[in-house]
Short mmCIF file of C-alpha atoms and ligand atoms in Angstrom, two decimals:
data_model
loop_
_atom_site.label_atom_id
_atom_site.label_comp_id
_atom_site.label_asym_id
_atom_site.label_seq_id
_atom_site.Cartn_x
_atom_site.Cartn_y
_atom_site.Cartn_z
CA MET A 1 -44.28 19.25 36.88
CA ASN A 2 -45.44 21.88 34.40
CA ASP A 3 -46.07 19.99 31.29
CA LEU A 4 -44.41 23.01 29.21
CA ILE A 5 -41.36 22.34 30.79
CA PRO A 6 -39.46 19.37 29.79
CA TYR A 7 -38.03 17.16 32.23
CA LEU A 8 -36.44 13.39 33.22
CA ASN A 9 -38.59 11.18 34.73
CA PRO A 10 -36.88 9.55 37.44
CA GLU A 11 -39.29 6.35 37.26
CA ARG A 12 -38.68 5.85 34.05
CA ILE A 13 -35.04 4.58 34.40
CA HIS A 14 -33.92 1.37 32.24
CA PHE A 15 -31.17 0.10 33.93
CA LEU A 16 -28.83 -2.07 31.59
CA GLU A 17 -26.11 -4.28 32.23
CA THR A 18 -23.67 -3.63 29.56
CA VAL A 19 -24.21 -1.16 26.02
CA ASP A 20 -22.03 0.30 23.29
CA SER A 21 -23.41 3.63 24.41
CA THR A 22 -26.07 4.85 26.74
CA ASN A 23 -26.46 7.57 24.12
CA THR A 24 -26.95 5.31 21.15
CA TYR A 25 -29.20 3.03 23.16
CA CYS A 26 -31.14 6.47 23.90
CA LYS A 27 -31.68 6.83 20.57
CA GLN A 28 -34.26 4.09 19.71
CA GLU A 29 -38.00 4.86 19.36
CA PHE A 30 -38.94 2.51 22.34
CA ILE A 31 -37.10 5.04 24.31
CA LYS A 32 -39.76 7.91 24.86
CA ASN A 33 -39.45 11.62 26.23
CA GLY A 34 -38.30 11.58 29.67
CA ASP A 35 -36.66 8.44 29.85
CA ILE A 36 -33.26 7.79 31.15
CA VAL A 37 -30.71 5.20 30.20
CA VAL A 38 -27.94 3.90 33.17
CA SER A 39 -25.81 1.14 32.27
CA ASN A 40 -23.12 -0.45 34.34
CA GLN A 41 -20.63 -0.54 31.98
CA GLN A 42 -20.03 0.83 27.72
CA THR A 43 -18.17 -0.88 25.22
CA ALA A 44 -18.29 2.09 22.69
CA GLY A 45 -18.73 5.35 25.01
CA ARG A 46 -18.62 8.38 23.17
CA GLY A 47 -17.05 11.49 24.09
CA ARG A 48 -17.46 15.14 22.21
CA GLY A 49 -15.70 15.61 18.96
CA ALA A 50 -15.29 11.89 18.29
CA LYS A 51 -13.40 11.03 20.87
CA SER A 52 -14.51 7.81 22.85
CA TRP A 53 -14.96 7.80 26.43
CA ILE A 54 -13.60 4.65 28.66
CA SER A 55 -16.21 3.45 30.17
CA PRO A 56 -15.19 0.30 32.54
CA GLY A 57 -18.00 -0.49 34.96
CA ILE A 58 -18.12 -1.10 39.13
CA GLY A 59 -19.69 2.22 39.79
CA ASN A 60 -18.91 4.68 37.61
CA ILE A 61 -21.90 6.73 35.85
CA PHE A 62 -23.29 6.22 32.31
CA PHE A 63 -26.40 7.88 32.04
CA SER A 64 -28.37 9.30 29.05
CA GLY A 65 -31.40 11.05 29.24
CA LYS A 66 -33.99 11.71 26.39
CA LEU A 67 -36.19 15.20 25.75
CA VAL A 68 -38.55 15.44 23.09
CA ILE A 69 -39.13 18.88 22.97
CA GLU A 70 -42.04 20.45 20.73
CA SER A 71 -40.26 23.70 19.62
CA LEU A 72 -36.88 24.67 18.16
CA VAL A 73 -33.99 24.80 20.78
CA SER A 74 -32.26 28.07 20.03
CA GLN A 75 -29.83 28.40 23.09
CA PHE A 76 -28.45 24.89 22.97
CA SER A 77 -25.17 26.46 24.46
CA LEU A 78 -27.07 27.27 27.50
CA ILE A 79 -28.91 23.89 28.11
CA SER A 80 -25.53 22.37 27.84
CA LEU A 81 -24.12 24.77 30.53
CA PHE A 82 -26.74 24.70 32.81
CA VAL A 83 -26.47 20.62 32.43
CA GLY A 84 -22.61 20.68 33.41
CA GLY A 85 -24.24 22.74 36.58
CA SER A 86 -26.42 20.65 37.16
CA VAL A 87 -23.93 17.92 37.36
CA LEU A 88 -21.64 19.71 39.50
CA LYS A 89 -23.99 20.92 42.16
CA THR A 90 -24.92 16.93 42.31
CA LEU A 91 -21.41 15.59 43.05
CA GLN A 92 -20.73 19.01 45.53
CA GLN A 93 -23.39 17.75 47.31
CA PHE A 94 -21.75 14.31 47.95
CA SER A 95 -18.31 15.28 47.90
CA ASN A 96 -16.65 15.57 51.02
CA THR A 97 -14.39 18.37 48.70
CA PRO A 98 -16.92 20.35 47.38
CA ASN A 99 -14.69 23.12 46.89
CA LEU A 100 -12.18 21.03 44.89
CA LEU A 101 -14.86 20.54 42.31
CA THR A 102 -15.36 23.01 39.24
CA ILE A 103 -16.83 23.43 36.16
CA LYS A 104 -14.71 23.89 32.98
CA TRP A 105 -16.83 25.47 29.96
CA PRO A 106 -18.62 24.54 28.23
CA ASN A 107 -18.90 21.70 30.73
CA ASP A 108 -16.58 19.28 31.95
CA ILE A 109 -16.26 18.51 35.54
CA TYR A 110 -12.78 19.14 37.08
CA LEU A 111 -11.71 17.88 40.61
CA GLU A 112 -8.50 20.25 41.18
CA ASP A 113 -7.20 19.40 37.57
CA LYS A 114 -8.40 16.15 36.35
CA LYS A 115 -11.25 15.95 34.42
CA ILE A 116 -13.65 13.61 36.10
CA SER A 117 -16.59 13.99 34.35
CA GLY A 118 -17.84 14.81 30.54
CA ILE A 119 -21.32 15.71 29.08
CA LEU A 120 -22.38 14.57 25.44
CA ILE A 121 -25.48 16.27 24.29
CA GLU A 122 -26.76 15.21 20.76
CA GLY A 123 -29.30 17.04 19.38
CA SER A 124 -31.54 16.48 16.43
CA THR A 125 -34.53 18.31 14.73
CA ILE A 126 -37.74 17.09 12.52
CA GLY A 127 -40.34 20.18 11.73
CA GLU A 128 -40.66 21.65 14.83
CA THR A 129 -39.48 19.16 17.29
CA THR A 130 -36.39 18.89 18.69
CA THR A 131 -34.87 15.84 20.33
CA LEU A 132 -31.84 16.42 22.91
CA ILE A 133 -30.04 12.90 24.11
CA ILE A 134 -28.20 14.49 27.44
CA GLY A 135 -25.17 11.88 27.99
CA ILE A 136 -23.29 11.98 31.30
CA GLY A 137 -20.36 10.17 32.03
CA VAL A 138 -18.63 10.43 36.09
CA ASN A 139 -15.65 8.44 36.70
CA LEU A 140 -16.55 7.47 40.76
CA PHE A 141 -14.19 5.35 40.76
CA TRP A 142 -10.95 4.96 38.58
CA GLU A 143 -9.08 1.87 39.03
CA PHE A 144 -9.08 1.12 35.46
CA ILE A 145 -9.14 4.78 34.36
CA PRO A 146 -5.80 6.21 33.04
CA GLU A 147 -3.89 8.58 35.21
CA GLU A 148 -5.08 11.95 33.73
CA LEU A 149 -8.61 11.24 33.75
CA SER A 150 -8.51 9.86 37.42
CA ALA A 151 -8.76 11.39 40.78
CA ALA A 152 -8.20 10.85 44.33
CA ALA A 153 -11.40 10.04 46.46
CA LEU A 154 -13.95 12.36 46.45
CA PHE A 155 -16.98 10.56 47.98
CA PRO A 156 -17.20 9.83 52.03
CA PHE A 157 -18.59 6.53 51.21
CA LYS A 158 -17.57 3.61 48.92
CA ILE A 159 -18.94 3.41 45.53
CA THR A 160 -21.51 0.64 45.21
CA LEU A 161 -24.42 0.28 43.07
CA GLU A 162 -26.87 1.55 45.80
CA ASN A 163 -24.49 5.10 46.57
CA ARG A 164 -24.21 5.38 42.23
CA ASP A 165 -28.10 4.88 42.07
CA ARG A 166 -28.51 7.56 45.05
CA ILE A 167 -26.45 10.32 43.17
CA ILE A 168 -28.24 9.62 39.70
CA LEU A 169 -31.61 10.62 41.34
CA GLN A 170 -30.15 13.52 42.81
CA LEU A 171 -28.81 14.28 39.03
CA ILE A 172 -31.75 14.14 37.65
CA LYS A 173 -33.50 16.17 40.46
CA GLU A 174 -30.88 19.12 39.62
CA ILE A 175 -31.26 18.57 35.70
CA ASN A 176 -34.84 19.02 36.03
CA ASN A 177 -34.24 22.19 38.39
CA GLY A 178 -31.93 23.51 35.62
CA LEU A 179 -34.41 22.84 33.14
CA LYS A 180 -36.94 24.70 35.00
CA ASN A 181 -34.58 27.90 35.51
CA PHE A 182 -33.84 27.76 31.70
CA TYR A 183 -37.56 27.35 30.76
CA THR A 184 -38.66 30.15 33.37
CA ASN A 185 -36.22 32.63 32.27
CA ARG A 186 -33.89 32.37 35.26
CA ILE A 187 -30.92 32.67 33.56
CA GLU A 188 -28.46 35.28 35.35
CA ASP A 189 -28.44 33.79 38.82
CA GLU A 190 -27.78 30.17 37.32
CA VAL A 191 -25.03 31.71 35.03
CA SER A 192 -23.49 33.72 37.72
CA TRP A 193 -23.31 30.69 40.08
CA ILE A 194 -21.58 28.54 37.32
CA TRP A 195 -19.01 31.17 36.83
CA LYS A 196 -18.27 31.13 40.57
CA ASN A 197 -17.43 27.92 40.38
CA SER A 198 -15.62 27.99 37.16
CA TYR A 199 -12.39 26.21 36.28
CA LEU A 200 -11.22 28.91 33.88
CA GLN A 201 -11.49 31.90 36.21
CA LYS A 202 -8.27 34.07 35.86
CA LYS A 203 -6.90 31.86 33.30
CA LEU A 204 -5.17 32.44 30.31
CA VAL A 205 -6.15 30.98 27.18
CA LYS A 206 -5.25 30.86 23.58
CA THR A 207 -7.60 30.29 20.53
CA ILE A 208 -8.15 30.72 16.58
CA ILE A 209 -11.14 32.81 15.84
CA ASP A 210 -11.61 33.52 12.09
CA SER A 211 -8.19 32.52 11.41
CA LYS A 212 -6.82 35.05 13.94
CA LEU A 213 -4.86 34.17 16.90
CA VAL A 214 -6.74 35.36 20.02
CA GLU A 215 -4.78 35.22 23.37
CA GLY A 216 -6.20 36.41 26.54
CA ASN A 217 -7.74 36.39 29.94
CA VAL A 218 -11.07 34.57 30.97
CA ILE A 219 -13.17 37.55 32.80
CA GLY A 220 -16.82 35.56 32.44
CA LEU A 221 -19.53 34.02 30.85
CA ASP A 222 -22.61 35.70 29.04
CA SER A 223 -26.16 35.37 29.01
CA ASN A 224 -25.82 32.61 26.49
CA GLY A 225 -23.32 30.75 28.19
CA PHE A 226 -20.76 31.84 25.97
CA LEU A 227 -17.17 32.81 27.67
CA LEU A 228 -15.95 36.32 27.70
CA VAL A 229 -12.28 36.71 26.97
CA GLU A 230 -10.44 39.95 27.42
CA SER A 231 -7.63 40.34 24.67
CA LYS A 232 -6.05 43.22 23.92
CA GLY A 233 -8.21 45.65 25.32
CA SER A 234 -11.53 44.11 23.55
CA ILE A 235 -13.88 41.67 25.07
CA VAL A 236 -14.07 38.31 22.21
CA THR A 237 -16.76 35.85 23.07
CA LEU A 238 -15.72 32.67 22.45
CA ILE A 239 -18.56 29.95 21.17
CA ASP A 240 -18.27 26.40 22.01
CA THR A 241 -17.11 24.56 19.06
CA GLY A 242 -15.64 21.86 20.77
CA GLU A 243 -12.15 21.66 21.82
CA ASN A 244 -11.42 25.26 20.47
CA PHE A 245 -9.02 26.79 22.89
CA GLN A 246 -5.92 26.26 25.11
CA ILE A 247 -4.96 27.15 28.55
CA LEU A 248 -1.39 28.96 28.32
CA GLU A 249 -0.77 29.37 32.42
CA MET A 250 -2.51 29.87 35.57
CA GLU A 251 -2.08 33.40 37.45
C1 BTN B 301 -16.52 14.14 26.84
O1 BTN B 301 -15.90 13.96 25.56
O2 BTN B 301 -16.31 15.10 27.94
C2 BTN B 301 -18.32 13.84 26.99
C3 BTN B 301 -17.94 12.14 27.24
C4 BTN B 301 -19.67 11.79 27.73
C5 BTN B 301 -19.58 10.42 28.06
C6 BTN B 301 -21.17 10.07 28.62
S1 BTN B 301 -20.85 8.39 29.30
C7 BTN B 301 -22.67 8.16 28.96
C8 BTN B 301 -23.21 8.70 27.66
N1 BTN B 301 -22.97 7.65 26.33
C9 BTN B 301 -22.01 7.84 25.39
O3 BTN B 301 -21.73 7.38 24.89
N2 BTN B 301 -21.51 9.34 26.08
C10 BTN B 301 -21.65 9.62 27.18
#
């Protein structure tokens, strides 16, 4: 690996039985650049927008990776989108129904109309150094997960801890590929792959921008990882600010 490109180290995985949140655990000083934390369950899993993430054990993925980057990270949205793309690629490779899996901007993974994976990236900056904690939750096994977050069988194999770990190793590879593409400026191909696999294609959405209601069709993603919406003949750029839009209907 080129030392200038940040990456997660598959030889540095801390396996835990239980933890409050792998993201929180990852913030501790003894967790180093490139380290990964995987837990069999979480007692206080966190989601985006201060929501909680239901985290029963038995083969689900609760994963966090730490990157300490010696520069300011300006295109945070793009990194976040690329991580979503990496999760999607990984799940598609293992799934027996890859075509049913999509990414919903900014980085949720859907199986048909159900969210099966969410990503929480937390960043902090000290001087010129940026620390990113990349947290990924995948509901591989959903007996204890509420209906709206669950899905029919995804994989052609039983979810055991061993199989979960095979998926995790592939996930690390895909995240590292995504980071390499990001840092070597191979943005266009990645963004266009993500758009081709987007849940929001042809969706009508509604949002408020500068206190004005904007309603329109999602038409693509730009090179910053922002969502493009056509509304009343003009193109509006949506920046990820959490749960900032509603899907109105499907075409
Ligand atoms: C979302 O709201 O969609 C993001 C969910 C992120 C959940 C994962 S599970 C592993 C890591 N640890 C946490 O506490 N949250 C993330």
